[in-house]
């Protein structure tokens, strides 16, 4: 844990949060600045700055938990859909440098827009990018 990290402090119980779930690995809280009603954050108790630092075992447990929380949100909030959002780096919208996953319930007419303009790309460009990424896996 990092001393100056707000999410580490929340995970340790040093800062009050609206906790909806907690176990030895994760704390799930309601976002204090929600995009929609019921917007939750899944926060690992171990500090990881971002997805690049997250290990596979923790990631697997996190997404297993995300499915459980998502079902509970659907059943209890009666939302029409759900977005999972995870930002890495300031340019991507990360405002707290502690890995966290947003679960954002969606409601008909909620006004939230997570769409982006689609770009065109050639088959050759796709192949070049595919090969580049594949060789680093």
PDB file of C-alpha atoms in Angstrom:
ATOM      1  CA  UNK A   1       0.000   0.000   0.000  1.00  0.00           C
ATOM      2  CA  UNK A   2       1.071   3.569  -0.648  1.00  0.00           C
ATOM      3  CA  UNK A   3       0.844   6.103   2.152  1.00  0.00           C
ATOM      4  CA  UNK A   4      -0.421   8.949  -0.054  1.00  0.00           C
ATOM      5  CA  UNK A   5      -2.958   6.905  -2.068  1.00  0.00           C
ATOM      6  CA  UNK A   6      -6.611   7.685  -1.360  1.00  0.00           C
ATOM      7  CA  UNK A   7      -7.752   4.239  -2.536  1.00  0.00           C
ATOM      8  CA  UNK A   8      -5.197   2.517  -0.286  1.00  0.00           C
ATOM      9  CA  UNK A   9      -6.593   4.571   2.608  1.00  0.00           C
ATOM     10  CA  UNK A  10     -10.144   3.574   1.682  1.00  0.00           C
ATOM     11  CA  UNK A  11      -9.101  -0.095   1.442  1.00  0.00           C
ATOM     12  CA  UNK A  12      -7.501   0.132   4.907  1.00  0.00           C
ATOM     13  CA  UNK A  13     -10.627   1.741   6.341  1.00  0.00           C
ATOM     14  CA  UNK A  14      -8.833   5.010   7.107  1.00  0.00           C
ATOM     15  CA  UNK A  15     -11.283   6.947   4.930  1.00  0.00           C
ATOM     16  CA  UNK A  16     -15.027   6.303   5.097  1.00  0.00           C
ATOM     17  CA  UNK A  17     -16.652   4.937   1.959  1.00  0.00           C
ATOM     18  CA  UNK A  18     -20.033   3.590   0.927  1.00  0.00           C
ATOM     19  CA  UNK A  19     -18.778   0.010   0.765  1.00  0.00           C
ATOM     20  CA  UNK A  20     -21.036  -2.500  -0.970  1.00  0.00           C
ATOM     21  CA  UNK A  21     -18.642  -5.460  -0.776  1.00  0.00           C
ATOM     22  CA  UNK A  22     -15.319  -6.301   0.816  1.00  0.00           C
ATOM     23  CA  UNK A  23     -13.085  -9.361   1.054  1.00  0.00           C
ATOM     24  CA  UNK A  24      -9.376  -9.916   1.678  1.00  0.00           C
ATOM     25  CA  UNK A  25      -8.463  -8.822  -1.882  1.00  0.00           C
ATOM     26  CA  UNK A  26     -10.949  -6.106  -2.891  1.00  0.00           C
ATOM     27  CA  UNK A  27     -13.174  -3.301  -1.708  1.00  0.00           C
ATOM     28  CA  UNK A  28     -16.179  -2.314  -3.806  1.00  0.00           C
ATOM     29  CA  UNK A  29     -17.509   1.173  -3.159  1.00  0.00           C
ATOM     30  CA  UNK A  30     -20.098   3.522  -4.569  1.00  0.00           C
ATOM     31  CA  UNK A  31     -18.433   6.321  -6.532  1.00  0.00           C
ATOM     32  CA  UNK A  32     -18.854   9.671  -4.730  1.00  0.00           C
ATOM     33  CA  UNK A  33     -19.096  11.391  -8.134  1.00  0.00           C
ATOM     34  CA  UNK A  34     -21.233   8.867 -10.009  1.00  0.00           C
ATOM     35  CA  UNK A  35     -21.893   8.887 -13.720  1.00  0.00           C
ATOM     36  CA  UNK A  36     -25.250   7.209 -12.987  1.00  0.00           C
ATOM     37  CA  UNK A  37     -27.158   5.885  -9.973  1.00  0.00           C
ATOM     38  CA  UNK A  38     -25.269   2.936  -8.469  1.00  0.00           C
ATOM     39  CA  UNK A  39     -21.885   3.610 -10.142  1.00  0.00           C
ATOM     40  CA  UNK A  40     -19.382   1.378  -8.303  1.00  0.00           C
ATOM     41  CA  UNK A  41     -15.604   1.040  -8.195  1.00  0.00           C
ATOM     42  CA  UNK A  42     -13.777  -2.226  -7.614  1.00  0.00           C
ATOM     43  CA  UNK A  43     -10.511  -1.425  -5.858  1.00  0.00           C
ATOM     44  CA  UNK A  44      -7.799  -4.021  -5.203  1.00  0.00           C
ATOM     45  CA  UNK A  45      -6.512  -3.766  -1.637  1.00  0.00           C
ATOM     46  CA  UNK A  46      -2.982  -4.258  -2.931  1.00  0.00           C
ATOM     47  CA  UNK A  47      -1.677  -1.140  -4.655  1.00  0.00           C
ATOM     48  CA  UNK A  48      -1.213  -1.331  -8.423  1.00  0.00           C
ATOM     49  CA  UNK A  49      -0.761   1.973 -10.248  1.00  0.00           C
ATOM     50  CA  UNK A  50      -2.546   0.760 -13.382  1.00  0.00           C
ATOM     51  CA  UNK A  51      -3.321  -2.270 -15.550  1.00  0.00           C
ATOM     52  CA  UNK A  52       0.326  -2.545 -16.607  1.00  0.00           C
ATOM     53  CA  UNK A  53       1.260  -3.385 -13.001  1.00  0.00           C
ATOM     54  CA  UNK A  54      -1.678  -5.724 -12.322  1.00  0.00           C
ATOM     55  CA  UNK A  55      -0.818  -9.432 -12.148  1.00  0.00           C
ATOM     56  CA  UNK A  56      -2.910 -12.077 -13.903  1.00  0.00           C
ATOM     57  CA  UNK A  57      -4.139 -13.761 -10.729  1.00  0.00           C
ATOM     58  CA  UNK A  58      -5.497 -10.503  -9.313  1.00  0.00           C
ATOM     59  CA  UNK A  59      -7.031  -9.621 -12.685  1.00  0.00           C
ATOM     60  CA  UNK A  60      -8.823 -12.975 -12.811  1.00  0.00           C
ATOM     61  CA  UNK A  61     -10.224 -12.552  -9.311  1.00  0.00           C
ATOM     62  CA  UNK A  62     -11.228  -8.974 -10.121  1.00  0.00           C
ATOM     63  CA  UNK A  63     -13.235  -9.923 -13.198  1.00  0.00           C
ATOM     64  CA  UNK A  64     -14.874 -12.837 -11.389  1.00  0.00           C
ATOM     65  CA  UNK A  65     -15.971 -10.333  -8.746  1.00  0.00           C
ATOM     66  CA  UNK A  66     -17.081  -7.860 -11.435  1.00  0.00           C
ATOM     67  CA  UNK A  67     -19.537 -10.429 -12.844  1.00  0.00           C
ATOM     68  CA  UNK A  68     -21.007 -10.965  -9.371  1.00  0.00           C
ATOM     69  CA  UNK A  69     -21.351  -7.231  -8.690  1.00  0.00           C
ATOM     70  CA  UNK A  70     -22.796  -6.615 -12.176  1.00  0.00           C
ATOM     71  CA  UNK A  71     -25.520  -9.222 -11.643  1.00  0.00           C
ATOM     72  CA  UNK A  72     -26.402  -7.724  -8.258  1.00  0.00           C
ATOM     73  CA  UNK A  73     -26.583  -4.258  -9.825  1.00  0.00           C
ATOM     74  CA  UNK A  74     -28.839  -5.526 -12.620  1.00  0.00           C
ATOM     75  CA  UNK A  75     -31.138  -7.312 -10.192  1.00  0.00           C
ATOM     76  CA  UNK A  76     -31.347  -4.602  -7.534  1.00  0.00           C
ATOM     77  CA  UNK A  77     -31.058  -1.388  -9.545  1.00  0.00           C
ATOM     78  CA  UNK A  78     -33.082  -2.650 -12.517  1.00  0.00           C
ATOM     79  CA  UNK A  79     -30.579  -0.993 -14.868  1.00  0.00           C
ATOM     80  CA  UNK A  80     -30.975  -1.526 -18.603  1.00  0.00           C
ATOM     81  CA  UNK A  81     -27.290  -2.210 -19.200  1.00  0.00           C
ATOM     82  CA  UNK A  82     -23.820  -1.756 -17.754  1.00  0.00           C
ATOM     83  CA  UNK A  83     -20.489  -0.302 -18.815  1.00  0.00           C
ATOM     84  CA  UNK A  84     -17.140  -1.481 -17.474  1.00  0.00           C
ATOM     85  CA  UNK A  85     -14.605   1.343 -17.704  1.00  0.00           C
ATOM     86  CA  UNK A  86     -10.957   1.186 -16.732  1.00  0.00           C
ATOM     87  CA  UNK A  87      -8.594   4.118 -17.415  1.00  0.00           C
ATOM     88  CA  UNK A  88      -4.791   3.998 -17.527  1.00  0.00           C
ATOM     89  CA  UNK A  89      -2.753   7.175 -17.567  1.00  0.00           C
ATOM     90  CA  UNK A  90      -3.812  10.786 -17.382  1.00  0.00           C
ATOM     91  CA  UNK A  91      -4.461  10.992 -21.128  1.00  0.00           C
ATOM     92  CA  UNK A  92      -6.948   8.126 -20.771  1.00  0.00           C
ATOM     93  CA  UNK A  93      -8.787   9.813 -17.904  1.00  0.00           C
ATOM     94  CA  UNK A  94      -7.144   8.102 -14.924  1.00  0.00           C
ATOM     95  CA  UNK A  95      -7.440  10.513 -11.993  1.00  0.00           C
ATOM     96  CA  UNK A  96      -6.323   8.209  -9.150  1.00  0.00           C
ATOM     97  CA  UNK A  97      -3.100   6.254  -9.687  1.00  0.00           C
ATOM     98  CA  UNK A  98      -4.438   3.067  -8.122  1.00  0.00           C
ATOM     99  CA  UNK A  99      -5.943   0.492 -10.480  1.00  0.00           C
ATOM    100  CA  UNK A 100      -9.732   0.459 -10.249  1.00  0.00           C
ATOM    101  CA  UNK A 101     -12.596  -0.770 -12.389  1.00  0.00           C
ATOM    102  CA  UNK A 102     -15.752   1.301 -12.856  1.00  0.00           C
ATOM    103  CA  UNK A 103     -19.083  -0.523 -13.078  1.00  0.00           C
ATOM    104  CA  UNK A 104     -21.527   2.020 -14.454  1.00  0.00           C
ATOM    105  CA  UNK A 105     -25.182   1.022 -14.576  1.00  0.00           C
ATOM    106  CA  UNK A 106     -26.981   2.323 -17.652  1.00  0.00           C
ATOM    107  CA  UNK A 107     -30.556   3.491 -17.779  1.00  0.00           C
ATOM    108  CA  UNK A 108     -32.708   4.391 -20.758  1.00  0.00           C
ATOM    109  CA  UNK A 109     -32.336   8.145 -21.290  1.00  0.00           C
ATOM    110  CA  UNK A 110     -29.505   8.593 -18.741  1.00  0.00           C
ATOM    111  CA  UNK A 111     -27.672  10.948 -21.129  1.00  0.00           C
ATOM    112  CA  UNK A 112     -24.298   9.291 -20.601  1.00  0.00           C
ATOM    113  CA  UNK A 113     -22.318   8.952 -23.829  1.00  0.00           C
ATOM    114  CA  UNK A 114     -19.326   6.616 -24.002  1.00  0.00           C
ATOM    115  CA  UNK A 115     -19.188   6.423 -27.789  1.00  0.00           C
ATOM    116  CA  UNK A 116     -16.142   7.494 -29.795  1.00  0.00           C
ATOM    117  CA  UNK A 117     -15.725   8.442 -33.433  1.00  0.00           C
ATOM    118  CA  UNK A 118     -14.828   5.416 -35.515  1.00  0.00           C
ATOM    119  CA  UNK A 119     -11.745   5.662 -37.673  1.00  0.00           C
ATOM    120  CA  UNK A 120     -11.073   3.933 -40.951  1.00  0.00           C
ATOM    121  CA  UNK A 121      -8.080   1.640 -41.228  1.00  0.00           C
ATOM    122  CA  UNK A 122      -6.712  -0.365 -44.133  1.00  0.00           C
ATOM    123  CA  UNK A 123      -6.223  -4.110 -44.109  1.00  0.00           C
ATOM    124  CA  UNK A 124      -2.477  -3.477 -44.409  1.00  0.00           C
ATOM    125  CA  UNK A 125      -2.463  -1.211 -41.339  1.00  0.00           C
ATOM    126  CA  UNK A 126      -4.457  -3.782 -39.372  1.00  0.00           C
ATOM    127  CA  UNK A 127      -1.945  -6.473 -40.288  1.00  0.00           C
ATOM    128  CA  UNK A 128       1.032  -4.295 -39.351  1.00  0.00           C
ATOM    129  CA  UNK A 129      -0.481  -3.480 -35.947  1.00  0.00           C
ATOM    130  CA  UNK A 130      -1.517  -7.105 -35.379  1.00  0.00           C
ATOM    131  CA  UNK A 131       2.010  -8.364 -36.027  1.00  0.00           C
ATOM    132  CA  UNK A 132       3.560  -5.678 -33.854  1.00  0.00           C
ATOM    133  CA  UNK A 133       1.391  -6.472 -30.833  1.00  0.00           C
ATOM    134  CA  UNK A 134       1.547 -10.245 -31.339  1.00  0.00           C
ATOM    135  CA  UNK A 135       5.345 -10.347 -31.197  1.00  0.00           C
ATOM    136  CA  UNK A 136       5.319  -8.748 -27.722  1.00  0.00           C
ATOM    137  CA  UNK A 137       2.802 -11.158 -26.190  1.00  0.00           C
TER     138      UNK A 137
END
